[in-house]
Short mmCIF file of C-alpha atoms in Angstrom, two decimals:
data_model
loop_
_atom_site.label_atom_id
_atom_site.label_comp_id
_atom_site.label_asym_id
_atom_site.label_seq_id
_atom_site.Cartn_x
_atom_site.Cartn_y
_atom_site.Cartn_z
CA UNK A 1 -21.71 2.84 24.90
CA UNK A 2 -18.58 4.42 24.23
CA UNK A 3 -15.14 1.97 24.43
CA UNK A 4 -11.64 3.51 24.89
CA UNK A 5 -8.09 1.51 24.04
CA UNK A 6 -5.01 2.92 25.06
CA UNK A 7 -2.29 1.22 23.23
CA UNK A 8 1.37 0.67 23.58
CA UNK A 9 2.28 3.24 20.69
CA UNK A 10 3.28 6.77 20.89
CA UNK A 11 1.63 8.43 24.21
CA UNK A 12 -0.76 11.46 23.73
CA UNK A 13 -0.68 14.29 26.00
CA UNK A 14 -1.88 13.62 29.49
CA UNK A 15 -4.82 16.20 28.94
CA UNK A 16 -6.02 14.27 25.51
CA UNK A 17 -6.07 10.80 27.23
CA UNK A 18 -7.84 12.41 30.26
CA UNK A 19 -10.52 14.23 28.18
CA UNK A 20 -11.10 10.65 26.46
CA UNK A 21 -10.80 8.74 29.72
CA UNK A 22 -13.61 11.70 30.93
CA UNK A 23 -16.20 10.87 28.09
CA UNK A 24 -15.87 6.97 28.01
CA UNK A 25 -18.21 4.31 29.89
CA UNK A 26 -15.63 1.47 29.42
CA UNK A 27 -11.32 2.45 29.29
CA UNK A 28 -9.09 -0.62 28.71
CA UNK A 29 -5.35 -0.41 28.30
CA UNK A 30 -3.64 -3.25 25.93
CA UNK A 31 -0.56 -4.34 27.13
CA UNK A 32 2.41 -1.31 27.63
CA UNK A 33 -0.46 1.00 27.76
CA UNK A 34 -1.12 -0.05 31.20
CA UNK A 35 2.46 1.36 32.21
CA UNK A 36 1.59 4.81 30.61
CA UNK A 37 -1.92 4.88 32.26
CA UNK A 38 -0.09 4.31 35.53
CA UNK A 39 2.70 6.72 35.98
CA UNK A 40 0.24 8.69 35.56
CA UNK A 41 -1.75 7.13 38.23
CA UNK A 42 -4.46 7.02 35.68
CA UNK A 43 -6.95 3.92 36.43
CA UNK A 44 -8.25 1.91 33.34
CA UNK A 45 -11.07 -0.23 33.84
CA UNK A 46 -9.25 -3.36 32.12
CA UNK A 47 -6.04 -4.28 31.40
CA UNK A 48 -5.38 -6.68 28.75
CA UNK A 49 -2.79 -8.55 26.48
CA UNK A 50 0.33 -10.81 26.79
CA UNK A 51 2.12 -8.34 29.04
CA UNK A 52 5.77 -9.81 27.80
CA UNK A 53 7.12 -6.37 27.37
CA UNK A 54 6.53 -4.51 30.78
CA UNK A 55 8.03 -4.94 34.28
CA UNK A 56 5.68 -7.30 36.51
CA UNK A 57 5.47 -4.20 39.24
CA UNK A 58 3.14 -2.27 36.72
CA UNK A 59 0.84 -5.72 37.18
CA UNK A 60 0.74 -5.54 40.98
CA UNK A 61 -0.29 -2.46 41.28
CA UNK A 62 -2.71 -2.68 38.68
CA UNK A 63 -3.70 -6.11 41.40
CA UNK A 64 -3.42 -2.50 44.26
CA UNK A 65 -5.54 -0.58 41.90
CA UNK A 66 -8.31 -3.11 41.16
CA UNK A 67 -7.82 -3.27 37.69
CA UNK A 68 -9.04 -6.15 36.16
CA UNK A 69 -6.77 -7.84 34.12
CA UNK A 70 -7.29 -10.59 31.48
CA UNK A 71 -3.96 -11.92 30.09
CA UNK A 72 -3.39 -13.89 27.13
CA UNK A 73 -0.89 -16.38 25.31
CA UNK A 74 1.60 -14.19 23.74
CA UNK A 75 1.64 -16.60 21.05
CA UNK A 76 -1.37 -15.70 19.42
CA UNK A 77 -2.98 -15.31 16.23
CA UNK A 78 -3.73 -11.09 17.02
CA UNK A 79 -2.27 -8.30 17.92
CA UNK A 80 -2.79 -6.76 21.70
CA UNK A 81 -4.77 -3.98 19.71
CA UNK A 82 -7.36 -6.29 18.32
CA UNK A 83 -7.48 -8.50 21.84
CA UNK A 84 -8.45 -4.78 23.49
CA UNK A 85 -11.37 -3.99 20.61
CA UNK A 86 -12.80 -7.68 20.52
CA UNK A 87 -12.89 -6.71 24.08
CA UNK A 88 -14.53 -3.77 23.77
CA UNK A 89 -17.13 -4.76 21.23
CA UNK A 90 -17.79 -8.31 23.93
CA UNK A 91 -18.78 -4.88 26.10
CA UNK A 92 -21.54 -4.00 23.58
CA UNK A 93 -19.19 -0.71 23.01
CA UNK A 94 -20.53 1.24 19.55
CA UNK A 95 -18.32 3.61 19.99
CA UNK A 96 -14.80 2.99 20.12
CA UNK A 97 -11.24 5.66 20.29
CA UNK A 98 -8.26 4.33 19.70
CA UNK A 99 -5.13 6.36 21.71
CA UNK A 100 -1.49 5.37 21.63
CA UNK A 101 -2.23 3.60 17.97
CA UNK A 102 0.41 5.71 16.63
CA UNK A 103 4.19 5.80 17.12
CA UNK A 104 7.36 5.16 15.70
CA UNK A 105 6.26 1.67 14.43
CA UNK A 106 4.28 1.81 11.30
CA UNK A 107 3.73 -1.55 10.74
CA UNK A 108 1.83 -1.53 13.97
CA UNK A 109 0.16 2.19 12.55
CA UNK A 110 -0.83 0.59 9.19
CA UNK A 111 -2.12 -2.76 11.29
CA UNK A 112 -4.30 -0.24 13.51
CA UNK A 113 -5.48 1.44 10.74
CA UNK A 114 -6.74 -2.02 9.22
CA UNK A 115 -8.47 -2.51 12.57
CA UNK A 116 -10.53 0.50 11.81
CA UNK A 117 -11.50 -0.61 8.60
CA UNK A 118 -12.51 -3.79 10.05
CA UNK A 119 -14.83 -1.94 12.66
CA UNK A 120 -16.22 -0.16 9.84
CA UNK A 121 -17.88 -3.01 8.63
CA UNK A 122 -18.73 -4.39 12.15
CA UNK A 123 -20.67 -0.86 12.14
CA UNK A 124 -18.60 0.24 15.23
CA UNK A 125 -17.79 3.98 14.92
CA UNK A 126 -14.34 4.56 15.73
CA UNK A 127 -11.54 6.75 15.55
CA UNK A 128 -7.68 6.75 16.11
CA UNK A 129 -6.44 9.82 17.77
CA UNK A 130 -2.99 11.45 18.94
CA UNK A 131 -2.13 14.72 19.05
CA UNK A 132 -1.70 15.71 15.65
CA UNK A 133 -4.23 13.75 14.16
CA UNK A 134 -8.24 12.19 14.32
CA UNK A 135 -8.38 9.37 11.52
CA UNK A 136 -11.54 7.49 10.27
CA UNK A 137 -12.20 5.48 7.79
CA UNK A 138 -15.60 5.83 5.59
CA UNK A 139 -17.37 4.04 2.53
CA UNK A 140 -20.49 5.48 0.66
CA UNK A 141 -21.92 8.07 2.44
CA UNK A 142 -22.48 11.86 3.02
CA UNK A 143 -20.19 13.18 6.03
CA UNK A 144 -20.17 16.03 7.98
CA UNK A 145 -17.24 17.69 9.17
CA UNK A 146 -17.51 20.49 11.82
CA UNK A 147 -15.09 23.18 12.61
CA UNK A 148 -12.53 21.97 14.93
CA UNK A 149 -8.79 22.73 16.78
CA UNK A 150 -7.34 20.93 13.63
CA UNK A 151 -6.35 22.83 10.22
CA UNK A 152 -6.32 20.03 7.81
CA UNK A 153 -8.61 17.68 6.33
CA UNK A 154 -7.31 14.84 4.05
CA UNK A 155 -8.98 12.29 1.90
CA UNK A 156 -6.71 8.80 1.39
CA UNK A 157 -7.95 6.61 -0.70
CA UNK A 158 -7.83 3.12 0.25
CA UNK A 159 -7.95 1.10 -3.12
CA UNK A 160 -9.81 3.88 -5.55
CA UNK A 161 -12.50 6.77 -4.18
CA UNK A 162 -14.90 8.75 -5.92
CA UNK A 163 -15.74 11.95 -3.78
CA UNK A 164 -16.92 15.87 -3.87
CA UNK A 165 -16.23 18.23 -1.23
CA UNK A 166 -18.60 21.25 -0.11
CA UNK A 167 -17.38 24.85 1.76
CA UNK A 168 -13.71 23.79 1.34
CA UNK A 169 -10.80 25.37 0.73
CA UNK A 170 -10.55 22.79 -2.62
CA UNK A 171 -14.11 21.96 -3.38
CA UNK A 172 -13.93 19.10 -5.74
CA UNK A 173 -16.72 17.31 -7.92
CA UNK A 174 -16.79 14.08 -8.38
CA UNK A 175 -13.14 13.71 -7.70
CA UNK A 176 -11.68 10.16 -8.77
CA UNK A 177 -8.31 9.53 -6.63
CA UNK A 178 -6.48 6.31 -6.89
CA UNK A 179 -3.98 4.47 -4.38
CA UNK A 180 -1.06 5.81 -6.24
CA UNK A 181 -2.30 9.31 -6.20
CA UNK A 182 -2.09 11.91 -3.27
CA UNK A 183 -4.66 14.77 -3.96
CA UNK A 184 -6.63 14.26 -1.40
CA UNK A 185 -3.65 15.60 1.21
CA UNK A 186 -4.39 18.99 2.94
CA UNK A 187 -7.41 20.44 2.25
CA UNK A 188 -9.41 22.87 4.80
CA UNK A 189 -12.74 23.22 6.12
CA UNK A 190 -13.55 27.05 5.23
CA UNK A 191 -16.69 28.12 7.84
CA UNK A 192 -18.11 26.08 10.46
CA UNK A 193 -18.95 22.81 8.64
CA UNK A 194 -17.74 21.04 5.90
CA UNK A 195 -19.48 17.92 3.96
CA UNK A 196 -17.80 15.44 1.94
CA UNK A 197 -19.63 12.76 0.13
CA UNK A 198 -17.92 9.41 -1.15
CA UNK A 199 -19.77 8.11 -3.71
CA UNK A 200 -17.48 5.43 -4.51
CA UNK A 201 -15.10 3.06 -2.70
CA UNK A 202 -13.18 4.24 0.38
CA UNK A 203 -10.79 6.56 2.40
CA UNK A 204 -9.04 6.86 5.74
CA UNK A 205 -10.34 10.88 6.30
CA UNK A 206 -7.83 12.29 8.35
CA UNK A 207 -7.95 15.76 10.32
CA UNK A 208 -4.65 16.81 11.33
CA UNK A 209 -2.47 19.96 12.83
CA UNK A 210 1.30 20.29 12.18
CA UNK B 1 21.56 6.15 -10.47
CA UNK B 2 20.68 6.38 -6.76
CA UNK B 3 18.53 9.71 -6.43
CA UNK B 4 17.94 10.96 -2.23
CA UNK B 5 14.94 12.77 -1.49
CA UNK B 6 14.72 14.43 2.23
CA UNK B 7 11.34 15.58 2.97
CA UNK B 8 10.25 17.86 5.89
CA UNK B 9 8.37 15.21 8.17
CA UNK B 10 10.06 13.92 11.26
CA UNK B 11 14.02 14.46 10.50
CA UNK B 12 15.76 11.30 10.61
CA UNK B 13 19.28 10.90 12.51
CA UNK B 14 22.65 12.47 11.46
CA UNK B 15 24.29 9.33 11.20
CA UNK B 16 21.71 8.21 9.34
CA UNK B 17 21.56 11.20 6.49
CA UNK B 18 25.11 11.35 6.19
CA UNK B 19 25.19 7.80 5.19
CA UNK B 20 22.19 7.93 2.52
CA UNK B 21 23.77 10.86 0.95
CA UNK B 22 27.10 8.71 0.82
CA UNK B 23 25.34 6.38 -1.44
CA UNK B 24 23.55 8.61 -3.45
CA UNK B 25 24.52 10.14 -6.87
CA UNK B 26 22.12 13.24 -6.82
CA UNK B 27 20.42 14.53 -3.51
CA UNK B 28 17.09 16.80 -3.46
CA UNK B 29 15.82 18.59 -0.50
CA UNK B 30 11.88 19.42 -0.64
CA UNK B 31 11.03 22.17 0.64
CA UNK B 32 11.51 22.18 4.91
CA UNK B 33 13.78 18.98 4.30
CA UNK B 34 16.50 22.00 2.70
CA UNK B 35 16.35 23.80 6.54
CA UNK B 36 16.99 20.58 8.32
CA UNK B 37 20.21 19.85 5.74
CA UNK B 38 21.42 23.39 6.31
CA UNK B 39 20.86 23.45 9.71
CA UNK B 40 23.56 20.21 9.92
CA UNK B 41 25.63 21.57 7.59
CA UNK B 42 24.90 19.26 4.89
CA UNK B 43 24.59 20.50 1.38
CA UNK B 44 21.55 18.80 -0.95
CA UNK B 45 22.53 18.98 -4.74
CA UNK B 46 18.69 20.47 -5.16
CA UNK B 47 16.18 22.32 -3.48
CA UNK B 48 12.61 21.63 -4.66
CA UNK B 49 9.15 23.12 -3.55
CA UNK B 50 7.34 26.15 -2.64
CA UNK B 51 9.26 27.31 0.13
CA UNK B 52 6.18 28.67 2.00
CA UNK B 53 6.93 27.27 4.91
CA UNK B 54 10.75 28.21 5.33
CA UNK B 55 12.30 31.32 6.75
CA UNK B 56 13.90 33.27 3.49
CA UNK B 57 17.37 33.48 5.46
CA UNK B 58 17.78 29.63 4.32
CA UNK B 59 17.42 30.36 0.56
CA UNK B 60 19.81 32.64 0.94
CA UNK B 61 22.22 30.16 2.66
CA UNK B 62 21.94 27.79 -0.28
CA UNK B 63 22.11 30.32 -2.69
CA UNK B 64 26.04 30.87 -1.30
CA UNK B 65 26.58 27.24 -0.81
CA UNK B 66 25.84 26.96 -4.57
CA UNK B 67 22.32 24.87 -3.86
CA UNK B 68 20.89 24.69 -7.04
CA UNK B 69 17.03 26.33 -6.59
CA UNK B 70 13.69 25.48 -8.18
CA UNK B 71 10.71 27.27 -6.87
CA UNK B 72 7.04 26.22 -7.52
CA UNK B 73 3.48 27.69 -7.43
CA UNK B 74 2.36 26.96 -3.86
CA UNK B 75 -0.90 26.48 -5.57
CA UNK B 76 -0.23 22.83 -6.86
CA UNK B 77 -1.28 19.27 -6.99
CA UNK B 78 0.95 18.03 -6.65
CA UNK B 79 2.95 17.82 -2.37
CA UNK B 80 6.43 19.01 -2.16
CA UNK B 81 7.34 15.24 -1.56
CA UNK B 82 5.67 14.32 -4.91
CA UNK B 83 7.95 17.40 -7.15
CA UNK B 84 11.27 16.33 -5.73
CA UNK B 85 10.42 12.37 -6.64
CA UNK B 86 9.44 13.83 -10.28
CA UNK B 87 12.49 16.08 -10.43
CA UNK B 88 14.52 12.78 -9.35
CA UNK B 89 12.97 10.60 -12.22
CA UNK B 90 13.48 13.11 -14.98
CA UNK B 91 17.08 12.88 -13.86
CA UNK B 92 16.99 8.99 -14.34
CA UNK B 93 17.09 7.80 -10.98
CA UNK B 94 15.89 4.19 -11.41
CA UNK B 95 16.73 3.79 -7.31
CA UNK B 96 15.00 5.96 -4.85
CA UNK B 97 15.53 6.40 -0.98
CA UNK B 98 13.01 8.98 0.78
CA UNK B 99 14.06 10.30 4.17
CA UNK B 100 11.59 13.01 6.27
CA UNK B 101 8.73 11.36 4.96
CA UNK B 102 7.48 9.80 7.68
CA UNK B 103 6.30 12.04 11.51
CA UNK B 104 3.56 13.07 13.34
CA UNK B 105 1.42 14.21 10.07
CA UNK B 106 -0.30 11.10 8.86
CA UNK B 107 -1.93 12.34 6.23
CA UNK B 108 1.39 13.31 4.65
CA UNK B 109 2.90 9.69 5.85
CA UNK B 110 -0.12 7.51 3.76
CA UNK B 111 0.67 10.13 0.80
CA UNK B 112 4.38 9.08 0.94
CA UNK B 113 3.44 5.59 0.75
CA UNK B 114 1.24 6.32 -2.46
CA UNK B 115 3.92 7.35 -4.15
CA UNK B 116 5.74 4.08 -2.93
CA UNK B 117 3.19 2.57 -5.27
CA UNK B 118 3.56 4.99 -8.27
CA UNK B 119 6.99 4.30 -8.30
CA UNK B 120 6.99 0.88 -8.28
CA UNK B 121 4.58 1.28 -11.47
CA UNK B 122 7.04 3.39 -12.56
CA UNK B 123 9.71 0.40 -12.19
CA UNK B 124 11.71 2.59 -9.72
CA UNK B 125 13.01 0.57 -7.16
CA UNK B 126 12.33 2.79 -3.70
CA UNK B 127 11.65 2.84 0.03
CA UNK B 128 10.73 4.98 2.88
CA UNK B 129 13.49 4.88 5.55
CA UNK B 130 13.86 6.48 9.24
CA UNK B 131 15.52 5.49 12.15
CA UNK B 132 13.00 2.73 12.69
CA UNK B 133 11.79 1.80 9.67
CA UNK B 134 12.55 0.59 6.06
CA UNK B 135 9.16 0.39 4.16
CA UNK B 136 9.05 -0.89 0.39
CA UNK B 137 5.93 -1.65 -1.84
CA UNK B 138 5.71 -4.73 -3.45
CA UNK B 139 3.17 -6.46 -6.12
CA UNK B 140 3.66 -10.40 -6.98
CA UNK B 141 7.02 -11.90 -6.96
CA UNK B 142 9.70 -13.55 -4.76
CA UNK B 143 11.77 -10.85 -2.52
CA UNK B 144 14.77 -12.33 -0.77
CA UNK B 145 15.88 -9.97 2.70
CA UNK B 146 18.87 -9.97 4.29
CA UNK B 147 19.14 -9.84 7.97
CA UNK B 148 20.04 -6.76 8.92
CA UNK B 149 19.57 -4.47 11.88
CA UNK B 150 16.05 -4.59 11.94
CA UNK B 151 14.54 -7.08 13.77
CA UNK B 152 10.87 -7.18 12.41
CA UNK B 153 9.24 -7.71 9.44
CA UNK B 154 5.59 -6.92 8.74
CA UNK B 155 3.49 -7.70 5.58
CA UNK B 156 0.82 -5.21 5.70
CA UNK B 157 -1.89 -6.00 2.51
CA UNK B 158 -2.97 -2.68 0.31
CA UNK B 159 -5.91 -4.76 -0.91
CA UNK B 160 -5.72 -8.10 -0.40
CA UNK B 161 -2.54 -10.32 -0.63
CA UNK B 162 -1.53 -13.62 -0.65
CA UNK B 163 1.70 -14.70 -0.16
CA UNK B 164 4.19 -17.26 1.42
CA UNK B 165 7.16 -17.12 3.48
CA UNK B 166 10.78 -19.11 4.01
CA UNK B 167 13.07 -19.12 6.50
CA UNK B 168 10.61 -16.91 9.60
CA UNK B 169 9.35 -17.20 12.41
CA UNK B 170 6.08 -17.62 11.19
CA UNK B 171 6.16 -19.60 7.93
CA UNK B 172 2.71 -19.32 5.99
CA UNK B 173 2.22 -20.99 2.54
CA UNK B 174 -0.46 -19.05 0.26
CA UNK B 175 -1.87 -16.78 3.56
CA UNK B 176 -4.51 -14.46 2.12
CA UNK B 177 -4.67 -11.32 4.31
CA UNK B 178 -7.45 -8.98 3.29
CA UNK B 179 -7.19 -5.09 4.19
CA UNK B 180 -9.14 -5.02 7.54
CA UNK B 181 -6.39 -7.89 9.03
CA UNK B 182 -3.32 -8.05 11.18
CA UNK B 183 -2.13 -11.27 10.50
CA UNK B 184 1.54 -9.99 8.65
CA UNK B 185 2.50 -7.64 11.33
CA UNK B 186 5.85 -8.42 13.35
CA UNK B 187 7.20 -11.15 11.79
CA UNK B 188 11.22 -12.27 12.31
CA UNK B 189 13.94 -13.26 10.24
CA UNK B 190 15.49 -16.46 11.59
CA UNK B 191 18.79 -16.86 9.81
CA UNK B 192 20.84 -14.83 7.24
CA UNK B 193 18.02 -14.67 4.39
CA UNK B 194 14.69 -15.28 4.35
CA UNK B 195 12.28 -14.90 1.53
CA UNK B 196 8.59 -13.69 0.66
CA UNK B 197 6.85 -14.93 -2.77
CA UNK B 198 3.92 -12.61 -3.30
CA UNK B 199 1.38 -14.56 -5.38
CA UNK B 200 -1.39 -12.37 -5.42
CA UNK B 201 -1.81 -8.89 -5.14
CA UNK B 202 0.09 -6.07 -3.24
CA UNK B 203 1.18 -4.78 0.37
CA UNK B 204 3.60 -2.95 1.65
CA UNK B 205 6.79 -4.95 3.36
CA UNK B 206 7.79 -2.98 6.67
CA UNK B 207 11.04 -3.69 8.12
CA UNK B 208 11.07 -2.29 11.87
CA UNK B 209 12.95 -1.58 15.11
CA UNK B 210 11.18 -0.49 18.10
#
């Protein structure tokens, strides 16, 4: 079952969140992502969060809209992120995208990325997306990449990773990259697929375009 | 000595540049970061990178304005970001301020905060700044902040921290955040100074505006 949270961060193209809206059984917004969705008259399934930051019309005619809407303390112990994926994953969702985790905040980005880290290990296979980029986060484990609309491929380690690349621009063996090091940035897939295997520790992999 | 590198991710307000190069005793450009300087009128002591990705007109321009050059192998390991920070040690800047190294590439935005962390191992005292954002790396110790324009501060872990806090919002006494957790994001400052004791490992400290 595939889970999709639209976020109060940055706001992809219309077309992106409609393709995602399109391929998902269950589309919640957390908080200020409910405004976005709605002007432009997009319908999540839920709406969720403290809702202290948006204008009490946007909850009316989510009321208008039948949008269900479960509202929470905004003194709480998590962000409105992780109150949208623990209410996902309640929905038996095993596949989750993340849009509008991105943005001019990057204390929220880094949070969001620790979110995906923490669906890793909840075996949940998610993704943050925008427009520029499509970031997971792997352990141990052969990966394959396929062609796609974005140039880049970048390994970041998150404490210390051990990987090799195959049919890449920088095909790499064994590779050791630490926290404090950035070789993993900018490498490309070279033909239709691309395989990278981390044999140790773990990385956010990140395809991105300019 | 106060070294200013300006990168060529998202390009930070006027007002903002002007007053970092105020304060700063020797000022690189990397790479695109030397078109969005010329393009203001602003003159960078250095330019640093490949240059692959700039129209030749602009090396031109800083030829005239006296701009001293130094042109690398765009076959590297090193990113444009990571030259200019070298070329700013080896002229003994023991401060560091990087500007343009945050935007819509976030695979270039985690590499800028590894180098955060090899400069603090280097005992260079530096931070990531844009117009809504001041983002340090710290390992164990006490950090005093002054309030200042930014009205939240976020403890995001690298691996896992533990660390206590005076004079916040939230005050927490020995919280142990792990990598996949939220907890640190958007915290406040409630008076004139508050502090942070780090007593265990390492995170970054994000001061943020929305």
């Amino acid at each position: 079952m595939r889970g999709l949270l639209i976020s109060a961060g940055k706001l992809p193209s219309e077309a992106l969140i409609k393709k995602e809206m399109m391929k998902s059984d269950c589309v919640v917004a957390a908080d200020g992502g409910l405004k976005y969705l709605l002007d432009l008259n997009l319908c999540p399934d839920y709406a969720i969060g403290d809702f202290d930051s948006i204008e009490s019309k946007y909850l009316d005619m989510a009321l208008d809209k039948n949008i269900k809407i479960e509202k929470f303390n905004p003194e709480k112990d998590f962000t409105d992120t992780e109150l949208g994926l623990n209410f996902l994953k309640e929905k038996s969702c095993d596949k989750i995208t993340m849009l509008g985790a991105t943005g001019s905040r990057l204390d929220h980005v880094l949070g969001n990325l620790s979110c995906l880290i923490r669906l890793y290990e909840e075996k949940i296979d998610s993704r943050i997306l925008d427009d520029n980029n499509e970031i997971r986060y792997f352990e141990r484990g052969l990966i394959r990449f396929k062609k796609s609309n974005k140039k880049y491929l970048s390994v970041l380690p998150v404490d210390e990773v051990v990987f090799s690349t195959w049919k890449m621009a920088y095909e790499v063996s064994g590779l050791r990259i630490k926290k404090d090091e950035t070789r993993g940035v900018s490498n490309q897939i070279l033909g239709e697929e691309a395989y990278i295997k981390i044999e140790k520790g773990s990385a956010f992999i990140i395809r991105s375009n300019d």
